[in-house]
Amino acid sequence: MGMSRDLKLWVAAVKPPIYNSVLVPILVGSCVAQFDGYAVDVIFSLKLALAAILLLTWCNISNDVFDSMTGVDEDKKESYVKVAGSFWGCLIASKICLIVSFCMFWSFSSKLDDYRIITQLSTSAVIAY
């Protein structure tokens, strides 16, 4: 018994392996800090992972929205826009991911009193967009 066609398209649209690029550095960094004797706040690490996942999701969905606008994804069945069936829904979802992620990173910067995090993140988001 396999996955349904719709579920396969959603999994293809989400692109699960790409999220390793944001999860592995957080996991490795937390492990190294623990190994070096620092106290690792697991909840903070999980929140950081969620914020990073949301930022990557924004980038991924925004890319599919842009590709839909330009016609690049015309033959791509696993595009978010095609799978969801709503250009505007995908655009709004991507913006929500960006805003929530940005707010989370802002709160991390405030908590740590280090605004380099939000500055670097903002620069990266501008470059990615």
PDB file of C-alpha atoms in Angstrom:
ATOM      1  CA  MET A   1       0.000   0.000   0.000  1.00  0.00           C
ATOM      2  CA  GLY A   2       1.668   3.192  -1.204  1.00  0.00           C
ATOM      3  CA  MET A   3       1.044   6.872  -0.817  1.00  0.00           C
ATOM      4  CA  SER A   4      -1.766   8.462  -2.760  1.00  0.00           C
ATOM      5  CA  ARG A   5      -0.874  10.552  -5.803  1.00  0.00           C
ATOM      6  CA  ASP A   6      -1.861  13.774  -4.000  1.00  0.00           C
ATOM      7  CA  LEU A   7       0.281  12.928  -0.982  1.00  0.00           C
ATOM      8  CA  LYS A   8       3.242  12.145  -3.241  1.00  0.00           C
ATOM      9  CA  LEU A   9       2.843  15.525  -4.937  1.00  0.00           C
ATOM     10  CA  TRP A  10       2.713  17.324  -1.572  1.00  0.00           C
ATOM     11  CA  VAL A  11       5.829  15.493  -0.369  1.00  0.00           C
ATOM     12  CA  ALA A  12       7.583  16.395  -3.636  1.00  0.00           C
ATOM     13  CA  ALA A  13       6.504  20.043  -3.263  1.00  0.00           C
ATOM     14  CA  VAL A  14       7.702  20.252   0.336  1.00  0.00           C
ATOM     15  CA  LYS A  15      11.111  18.780  -0.596  1.00  0.00           C
ATOM     16  CA  PRO A  16      11.902  17.252   2.844  1.00  0.00           C
ATOM     17  CA  PRO A  17      15.635  16.625   2.235  1.00  0.00           C
ATOM     18  CA  ILE A  18      16.316  20.348   1.788  1.00  0.00           C
ATOM     19  CA  TYR A  19      15.429  20.985   5.438  1.00  0.00           C
ATOM     20  CA  ASN A  20      18.587  19.145   6.478  1.00  0.00           C
ATOM     21  CA  SER A  21      20.435  22.298   5.436  1.00  0.00           C
ATOM     22  CA  VAL A  22      18.889  24.193   8.364  1.00  0.00           C
ATOM     23  CA  LEU A  23      18.498  21.384  10.897  1.00  0.00           C
ATOM     24  CA  VAL A  24      21.971  19.843  10.749  1.00  0.00           C
ATOM     25  CA  PRO A  25      23.886  23.048  11.656  1.00  0.00           C
ATOM     26  CA  ILE A  26      21.598  23.626  14.645  1.00  0.00           C
ATOM     27  CA  LEU A  27      21.933  20.026  15.799  1.00  0.00           C
ATOM     28  CA  VAL A  28      25.716  19.947  15.317  1.00  0.00           C
ATOM     29  CA  GLY A  29      26.149  23.346  16.977  1.00  0.00           C
ATOM     30  CA  SER A  30      24.075  22.248  19.970  1.00  0.00           C
ATOM     31  CA  CYS A  31      26.031  19.003  20.279  1.00  0.00           C
ATOM     32  CA  VAL A  32      29.390  20.786  20.066  1.00  0.00           C
ATOM     33  CA  ALA A  33      28.302  23.317  22.686  1.00  0.00           C
ATOM     34  CA  GLN A  34      27.157  20.503  24.984  1.00  0.00           C
ATOM     35  CA  PHE A  35      30.412  18.614  24.418  1.00  0.00           C
ATOM     36  CA  ASP A  36      32.413  21.760  25.257  1.00  0.00           C
ATOM     37  CA  GLY A  37      30.594  22.030  28.574  1.00  0.00           C
ATOM     38  CA  TYR A  38      28.056  24.734  27.764  1.00  0.00           C
ATOM     39  CA  ALA A  39      24.475  24.433  28.919  1.00  0.00           C
ATOM     40  CA  VAL A  40      22.273  23.861  25.887  1.00  0.00           C
ATOM     41  CA  ASP A  41      18.714  25.106  26.082  1.00  0.00           C
ATOM     42  CA  VAL A  42      16.834  22.412  24.160  1.00  0.00           C
ATOM     43  CA  ILE A  43      13.646  24.491  23.907  1.00  0.00           C
ATOM     44  CA  PHE A  44      15.611  27.413  22.479  1.00  0.00           C
ATOM     45  CA  SER A  45      17.287  25.063  19.978  1.00  0.00           C
ATOM     46  CA  LEU A  46      13.897  23.692  18.905  1.00  0.00           C
ATOM     47  CA  LYS A  47      12.514  27.215  18.489  1.00  0.00           C
ATOM     48  CA  LEU A  48      15.585  28.148  16.476  1.00  0.00           C
ATOM     49  CA  ALA A  49      15.037  25.082  14.272  1.00  0.00           C
ATOM     50  CA  LEU A  50      11.377  26.045  13.757  1.00  0.00           C
ATOM     51  CA  ALA A  51      12.323  29.611  12.823  1.00  0.00           C
ATOM     52  CA  ALA A  52      14.921  28.311  10.357  1.00  0.00           C
ATOM     53  CA  ILE A  53      12.417  25.852   8.856  1.00  0.00           C
ATOM     54  CA  LEU A  54       9.870  28.654   8.434  1.00  0.00           C
ATOM     55  CA  LEU A  55      12.467  30.853   6.738  1.00  0.00           C
ATOM     56  CA  LEU A  56      13.425  28.085   4.317  1.00  0.00           C
ATOM     57  CA  THR A  57       9.734  27.340   3.713  1.00  0.00           C
ATOM     58  CA  TRP A  58       9.184  31.008   2.832  1.00  0.00           C
ATOM     59  CA  CYS A  59      12.061  30.843   0.371  1.00  0.00           C
ATOM     60  CA  ASN A  60      10.805  27.593  -1.142  1.00  0.00           C
ATOM     61  CA  ILE A  61       7.167  28.692  -1.525  1.00  0.00           C
ATOM     62  CA  SER A  62       8.160  32.159  -2.780  1.00  0.00           C
ATOM     63  CA  ASN A  63      10.334  30.525  -5.412  1.00  0.00           C
ATOM     64  CA  ASP A  64       7.414  28.396  -6.601  1.00  0.00           C
ATOM     65  CA  VAL A  65       5.114  31.456  -6.637  1.00  0.00           C
ATOM     66  CA  PHE A  66       7.631  33.401  -8.721  1.00  0.00           C
ATOM     67  CA  ASP A  67       8.143  30.424 -11.048  1.00  0.00           C
ATOM     68  CA  SER A  68       4.360  30.213 -11.441  1.00  0.00           C
ATOM     69  CA  MET A  69       4.203  33.901 -12.376  1.00  0.00           C
ATOM     70  CA  THR A  70       6.933  33.545 -14.994  1.00  0.00           C
ATOM     71  CA  GLY A  71       5.633  30.253 -16.378  1.00  0.00           C
ATOM     72  CA  VAL A  72       8.772  28.301 -15.470  1.00  0.00           C
ATOM     73  CA  ASP A  73       6.728  25.770 -13.465  1.00  0.00           C
ATOM     74  CA  GLU A  74       4.168  25.232 -16.203  1.00  0.00           C
ATOM     75  CA  ASP A  75       5.043  21.533 -16.555  1.00  0.00           C
ATOM     76  CA  LYS A  76       6.060  20.978 -12.912  1.00  0.00           C
ATOM     77  CA  LYS A  77       3.303  18.979 -11.179  1.00  0.00           C
ATOM     78  CA  GLU A  78       4.889  19.249  -7.738  1.00  0.00           C
ATOM     79  CA  SER A  79       4.890  23.047  -7.537  1.00  0.00           C
ATOM     80  CA  TYR A  80       3.269  24.417  -4.357  1.00  0.00           C
ATOM     81  CA  VAL A  81       1.000  26.573  -6.480  1.00  0.00           C
ATOM     82  CA  LYS A  82      -0.235  23.619  -8.548  1.00  0.00           C
ATOM     83  CA  VAL A  83      -0.546  21.223  -5.607  1.00  0.00           C
ATOM     84  CA  ALA A  84      -2.362  23.765  -3.427  1.00  0.00           C
ATOM     85  CA  GLY A  85      -4.372  25.086  -6.355  1.00  0.00           C
ATOM     86  CA  SER A  86      -4.095  28.683  -5.202  1.00  0.00           C
ATOM     87  CA  PHE A  87      -1.533  31.255  -6.281  1.00  0.00           C
ATOM     88  CA  TRP A  88      -2.724  33.783  -3.691  1.00  0.00           C
ATOM     89  CA  GLY A  89      -2.941  31.175  -0.945  1.00  0.00           C
ATOM     90  CA  CYS A  90       0.680  30.203  -1.565  1.00  0.00           C
ATOM     91  CA  LEU A  91       1.784  33.828  -1.700  1.00  0.00           C
ATOM     92  CA  ILE A  92       0.046  34.588   1.602  1.00  0.00           C
ATOM     93  CA  ALA A  93       1.393  31.400   3.217  1.00  0.00           C
ATOM     94  CA  SER A  94       4.926  32.311   2.176  1.00  0.00           C
ATOM     95  CA  LYS A  95       4.606  35.812   3.641  1.00  0.00           C
ATOM     96  CA  ILE A  96       3.223  34.395   6.900  1.00  0.00           C
ATOM     97  CA  CYS A  97       6.224  32.037   7.125  1.00  0.00           C
ATOM     98  CA  LEU A  98       8.574  34.996   6.590  1.00  0.00           C
ATOM     99  CA  ILE A  99       6.867  37.223   9.153  1.00  0.00           C
ATOM    100  CA  VAL A 100       6.664  34.531  11.852  1.00  0.00           C
ATOM    101  CA  SER A 101      10.268  33.507  11.222  1.00  0.00           C
ATOM    102  CA  PHE A 102      11.454  37.114  11.333  1.00  0.00           C
ATOM    103  CA  CYS A 103       9.576  37.722  14.607  1.00  0.00           C
ATOM    104  CA  MET A 104      11.102  34.595  16.129  1.00  0.00           C
ATOM    105  CA  PHE A 105      14.619  35.612  15.095  1.00  0.00           C
ATOM    106  CA  TRP A 106      13.970  39.136  16.422  1.00  0.00           C
ATOM    107  CA  SER A 107      12.959  37.676  19.782  1.00  0.00           C
ATOM    108  CA  PHE A 108      16.127  35.531  19.821  1.00  0.00           C
ATOM    109  CA  SER A 109      18.222  38.611  19.079  1.00  0.00           C
ATOM    110  CA  SER A 110      16.492  40.527  21.870  1.00  0.00           C
ATOM    111  CA  LYS A 111      16.837  37.665  24.345  1.00  0.00           C
ATOM    112  CA  LEU A 112      20.550  37.323  23.595  1.00  0.00           C
ATOM    113  CA  ASP A 113      21.039  41.093  23.281  1.00  0.00           C
ATOM    114  CA  ASP A 114      22.888  40.435  20.022  1.00  0.00           C
ATOM    115  CA  TYR A 115      21.371  42.051  16.966  1.00  0.00           C
ATOM    116  CA  ARG A 116      23.941  40.606  14.570  1.00  0.00           C
ATOM    117  CA  ILE A 117      21.600  37.616  14.217  1.00  0.00           C
ATOM    118  CA  ILE A 118      18.682  39.634  12.853  1.00  0.00           C
ATOM    119  CA  THR A 119      20.995  41.819  10.749  1.00  0.00           C
ATOM    120  CA  GLN A 120      22.612  38.817   9.080  1.00  0.00           C
ATOM    121  CA  LEU A 121      19.257  37.093   8.653  1.00  0.00           C
ATOM    122  CA  SER A 122      17.707  40.183   7.074  1.00  0.00           C
ATOM    123  CA  THR A 123      20.645  40.538   4.701  1.00  0.00           C
ATOM    124  CA  SER A 124      20.378  36.872   3.732  1.00  0.00           C
ATOM    125  CA  ALA A 125      16.612  37.138   3.178  1.00  0.00           C
ATOM    126  CA  VAL A 126      17.033  40.201   0.950  1.00  0.00           C
ATOM    127  CA  ILE A 127      19.709  38.410  -1.086  1.00  0.00           C
ATOM    128  CA  ALA A 128      17.596  35.226  -1.333  1.00  0.00           C
ATOM    129  CA  TYR A 129      14.506  37.143  -2.412  1.00  0.00           C
TER     130      TYR A 129
END
